[in-house]
Amino acid sequence: MHDDHLNPCATGMAVLNKKTLGIFGIATSKKYHGQGLASQIISELLRWGRLRGAGFAFLQVEERNLPALALYKKFGFTQQYSYWYG
């Protein structure tokens, strides 16, 4: 997603593996926080996956990223497990 001057505003990607959709890299430039851009991207990625047969979606988020956790909760995502890279 970009503004009228082609400056990046927000981004995200999804990968479909059979019926499972993985959502990755959701990010919004600070200047555009709070404008619903991440919600628009997630909605579109979920729609894209559904149209291609996805029946399940997952994502990863750092547990301290409270704004992202709140956003993903609005879409019905719940924590299934946690892990730690060390």
Tab-separated table of N, CA and C in Angstrom, residues 11-78:
chain	number	residue	atom	x	y	z
A	11	THR	N	2.269	-2.787	4.564
A	11	THR	CA	2.570	-3.970	3.768
A	11	THR	C	2.150	-5.234	4.506
A	12	GLY	N	2.087	-6.306	3.794
A	12	GLY	CA	1.795	-7.616	4.360
A	12	GLY	C	1.823	-8.638	3.244
A	13	MET	N	1.945	-9.888	3.605
A	13	MET	CA	1.945	-10.948	2.596
A	13	MET	C	1.309	-12.198	3.168
A	14	ALA	N	0.902	-13.076	2.282
A	14	ALA	CA	0.311	-14.344	2.696
A	14	ALA	C	0.843	-15.449	1.795
A	15	VAL	N	0.897	-16.642	2.361
A	15	VAL	CA	1.308	-17.829	1.633
A	15	VAL	C	0.222	-18.875	1.834
A	16	LEU	N	-0.207	-19.475	0.752
A	16	LEU	CA	-1.234	-20.509	0.815
A	16	LEU	C	-0.592	-21.866	0.585
A	17	ASN	N	-0.805	-22.790	1.516
A	17	ASN	CA	-0.317	-24.156	1.406
A	17	ASN	C	-1.515	-25.071	1.592
A	18	LYS	N	-2.015	-25.586	0.491
A	18	LYS	CA	-3.236	-26.383	0.480
A	18	LYS	C	-4.377	-25.545	1.034
A	19	LYS	N	-4.888	-25.848	2.215
A	19	LYS	CA	-6.014	-25.095	2.774
A	19	LYS	C	-5.605	-24.199	3.944
A	20	THR	N	-4.304	-24.009	4.113
A	20	THR	CA	-3.806	-23.198	5.223
A	20	THR	C	-3.158	-21.922	4.695
A	21	LEU	N	-3.601	-20.792	5.238
A	21	LEU	CA	-3.084	-19.487	4.846
A	21	LEU	C	-2.177	-18.959	5.948
A	22	GLY	N	-0.946	-18.666	5.623
A	22	GLY	CA	-0.020	-18.044	6.565
A	22	GLY	C	0.085	-16.562	6.251
A	23	ILE	N	-0.098	-15.726	7.256
A	23	ILE	CA	-0.018	-14.277	7.087
A	23	ILE	C	1.265	-13.794	7.745
A	24	PHE	N	2.025	-13.000	7.012
A	24	PHE	CA	3.345	-12.587	7.480
A	24	PHE	C	3.605	-11.117	7.171
A	25	GLY	N	4.510	-10.529	7.932
A	25	GLY	CA	5.071	-9.229	7.604
A	25	GLY	C	4.106	-8.064	7.598
A	26	ILE	N	3.081	-8.100	8.426
A	26	ILE	CA	2.157	-6.969	8.498
A	26	ILE	C	2.892	-5.811	9.170
A	27	ALA	N	2.981	-4.696	8.483
A	27	ALA	CA	3.683	-3.529	9.028
A	27	ALA	C	3.071	-2.258	8.455
A	28	THR	N	3.038	-1.224	9.283
A	28	THR	CA	2.526	0.083	8.877
A	28	THR	C	3.546	1.143	9.265
A	29	SER	N	3.837	2.053	8.357
A	29	SER	CA	4.723	3.174	8.677
A	29	SER	C	4.115	3.990	9.807
A	30	LYS	N	4.960	4.458	10.717
A	30	LYS	CA	4.464	5.196	11.887
A	30	LYS	C	3.541	6.341	11.509
A	31	LYS	N	3.848	7.023	10.434
A	31	LYS	CA	3.037	8.155	9.980
A	31	LYS	C	1.582	7.756	9.729
A	32	TYR	N	1.353	6.480	9.427
A	32	TYR	CA	0.024	6.010	9.047
A	32	TYR	C	-0.641	5.135	10.107
A	33	HIS	N	-0.035	5.037	11.281
A	33	HIS	CA	-0.653	4.247	12.357
A	33	HIS	C	-2.039	4.781	12.670
A	34	GLY	N	-2.939	3.879	13.013
A	34	GLY	CA	-4.275	4.267	13.446
A	34	GLY	C	-5.241	4.620	12.329
A	35	GLN	N	-4.851	4.376	11.085
A	35	GLN	CA	-5.729	4.703	9.961
A	35	GLN	C	-6.408	3.477	9.355
A	36	GLY	N	-6.214	2.316	9.983
A	36	GLY	CA	-6.884	1.107	9.510
A	36	GLY	C	-6.219	0.413	8.334
A	37	LEU	N	-4.998	0.797	8.011
A	37	LEU	CA	-4.338	0.189	6.855
A	37	LEU	C	-4.015	-1.282	7.084
A	38	ALA	N	-3.527	-1.620	8.267
A	38	ALA	CA	-3.227	-3.027	8.564
A	38	ALA	C	-4.504	-3.856	8.506
A	39	SER	N	-5.602	-3.323	8.996
A	39	SER	CA	-6.890	-4.030	8.917
A	39	SER	C	-7.287	-4.281	7.470
A	40	GLN	N	-7.096	-3.296	6.621
A	40	GLN	CA	-7.426	-3.459	5.205
A	40	GLN	C	-6.573	-4.547	4.568
A	41	ILE	N	-5.299	-4.551	4.906
A	41	ILE	CA	-4.402	-5.559	4.334
A	41	ILE	C	-4.792	-6.951	4.815
A	42	ILE	N	-5.026	-7.106	6.104
A	42	ILE	CA	-5.406	-8.418	6.637
A	42	ILE	C	-6.714	-8.881	6.019
A	43	SER	N	-7.688	-8.003	5.928
A	43	SER	CA	-8.973	-8.362	5.308
A	43	SER	C	-8.776	-8.860	3.885
A	44	GLU	N	-7.961	-8.161	3.135
A	44	GLU	CA	-7.725	-8.552	1.744
A	44	GLU	C	-6.962	-9.871	1.655
A	45	LEU	N	-5.976	-10.075	2.521
A	45	LEU	CA	-5.238	-11.343	2.507
A	45	LEU	C	-6.146	-12.508	2.876
A	46	LEU	N	-7.014	-12.324	3.865
A	46	LEU	CA	-7.960	-13.378	4.237
A	46	LEU	C	-8.936	-13.662	3.096
A	47	ARG	N	-9.419	-12.618	2.453
A	47	ARG	CA	-10.327	-12.789	1.310
A	47	ARG	C	-9.620	-13.547	0.188
A	48	TRP	N	-8.391	-13.142	-0.108
A	48	TRP	CA	-7.601	-13.802	-1.141
A	48	TRP	C	-7.463	-15.296	-0.835
A	49	GLY	N	-7.165	-15.610	0.422
A	49	GLY	CA	-7.020	-17.008	0.808
A	49	GLY	C	-8.321	-17.785	0.696
A	50	ARG	N	-9.419	-17.201	1.175
A	50	ARG	CA	-10.726	-17.876	1.090
A	50	ARG	C	-11.091	-18.185	-0.358
A	51	LEU	N	-10.857	-17.234	-1.249
A	51	LEU	CA	-11.182	-17.442	-2.666
A	51	LEU	C	-10.375	-18.581	-3.274
A	52	ARG	N	-9.271	-18.916	-2.658
A	52	ARG	CA	-8.411	-19.985	-3.158
A	52	ARG	C	-8.500	-21.249	-2.318
A	53	GLY	N	-9.509	-21.322	-1.448
A	53	GLY	CA	-9.780	-22.550	-0.715
A	53	GLY	C	-9.236	-22.645	0.690
A	54	ALA	N	-8.658	-21.588	1.212
A	54	ALA	CA	-8.130	-21.649	2.582
A	54	ALA	C	-9.277	-21.784	3.577
A	55	GLY	N	-9.123	-22.694	4.498
A	55	GLY	CA	-10.105	-22.874	5.556
A	55	GLY	C	-9.532	-22.566	6.927
A	56	PHE	N	-8.259	-22.230	6.956
A	56	PHE	CA	-7.543	-22.002	8.203
A	56	PHE	C	-6.469	-20.961	7.939
A	57	ALA	N	-6.271	-20.060	8.897
A	57	ALA	CA	-5.217	-19.051	8.759
A	57	ALA	C	-4.413	-18.975	10.047
A	58	PHE	N	-3.144	-18.673	9.916
A	58	PHE	CA	-2.292	-18.491	11.089
A	58	PHE	C	-1.373	-17.308	10.847
A	59	LEU	N	-0.816	-16.808	11.930
A	59	LEU	CA	0.182	-15.749	11.868
A	59	LEU	C	1.056	-15.847	13.098
A	60	GLN	N	2.136	-15.101	13.093
A	60	GLN	CA	3.043	-15.046	14.230
A	60	GLN	C	3.178	-13.596	14.652
A	61	VAL	N	3.261	-13.383	15.950
A	61	VAL	CA	3.410	-12.025	16.464
A	61	VAL	C	4.180	-12.091	17.774
A	62	GLU	N	5.004	-11.093	18.015
A	62	GLU	CA	5.719	-11.029	19.287
A	62	GLU	C	4.729	-10.694	20.395
A	63	GLU	N	4.849	-11.377	21.517
A	63	GLU	CA	3.870	-11.208	22.597
A	63	GLU	C	3.866	-9.811	23.199
A	64	ARG	N	4.908	-9.051	22.991
A	64	ARG	CA	4.936	-7.686	23.527
A	64	ARG	C	4.352	-6.662	22.545
A	65	ASN	N	3.959	-7.102	21.369
A	65	ASN	CA	3.374	-6.211	20.366
A	65	ASN	C	1.865	-6.103	20.616
A	66	LEU	N	1.513	-5.341	21.637
A	66	LEU	CA	0.120	-5.250	22.071
A	66	LEU	C	-0.820	-4.684	21.010
A	67	PRO	N	-0.433	-3.661	20.248
A	67	PRO	CA	-1.349	-3.188	19.199
A	67	PRO	C	-1.666	-4.272	18.165
A	68	ALA	N	-0.659	-5.048	17.776
A	68	ALA	CA	-0.889	-6.116	16.806
A	68	ALA	C	-1.776	-7.204	17.401
A	69	LEU	N	-1.532	-7.565	18.647
A	69	LEU	CA	-2.365	-8.577	19.295
A	69	LEU	C	-3.824	-8.146	19.330
A	70	ALA	N	-4.067	-6.875	19.646
A	70	ALA	CA	-5.443	-6.360	19.679
A	70	ALA	C	-6.065	-6.400	18.286
A	71	LEU	N	-5.295	-6.042	17.282
A	71	LEU	CA	-5.797	-6.067	15.909
A	71	LEU	C	-6.155	-7.483	15.489
A	72	TYR	N	-5.266	-8.426	15.720
A	72	TYR	CA	-5.507	-9.801	15.293
A	72	TYR	C	-6.687	-10.409	16.042
A	73	LYS	N	-6.876	-10.012	17.291
A	73	LYS	CA	-8.024	-10.494	18.063
A	73	LYS	C	-9.333	-10.067	17.402
A	74	LYS	N	-9.369	-8.868	16.843
A	74	LYS	CA	-10.575	-8.388	16.146
A	74	LYS	C	-10.933	-9.275	14.961
A	75	PHE	N	-9.945	-9.938	14.398
A	75	PHE	CA	-10.180	-10.838	13.273
A	75	PHE	C	-10.442	-12.272	13.733
A	76	GLY	N	-10.477	-12.492	15.041
A	76	GLY	CA	-10.779	-13.814	15.574
A	76	GLY	C	-9.579	-14.695	15.839
A	77	PHE	N	-8.376	-14.174	15.665
A	77	PHE	CA	-7.190	-14.973	15.950
A	77	PHE	C	-7.020	-15.124	17.455
A	78	THR	N	-6.593	-16.302	17.879
A	78	THR	CA	-6.309	-16.575	19.288
A	78	THR	C	-4.940	-17.230	19.384
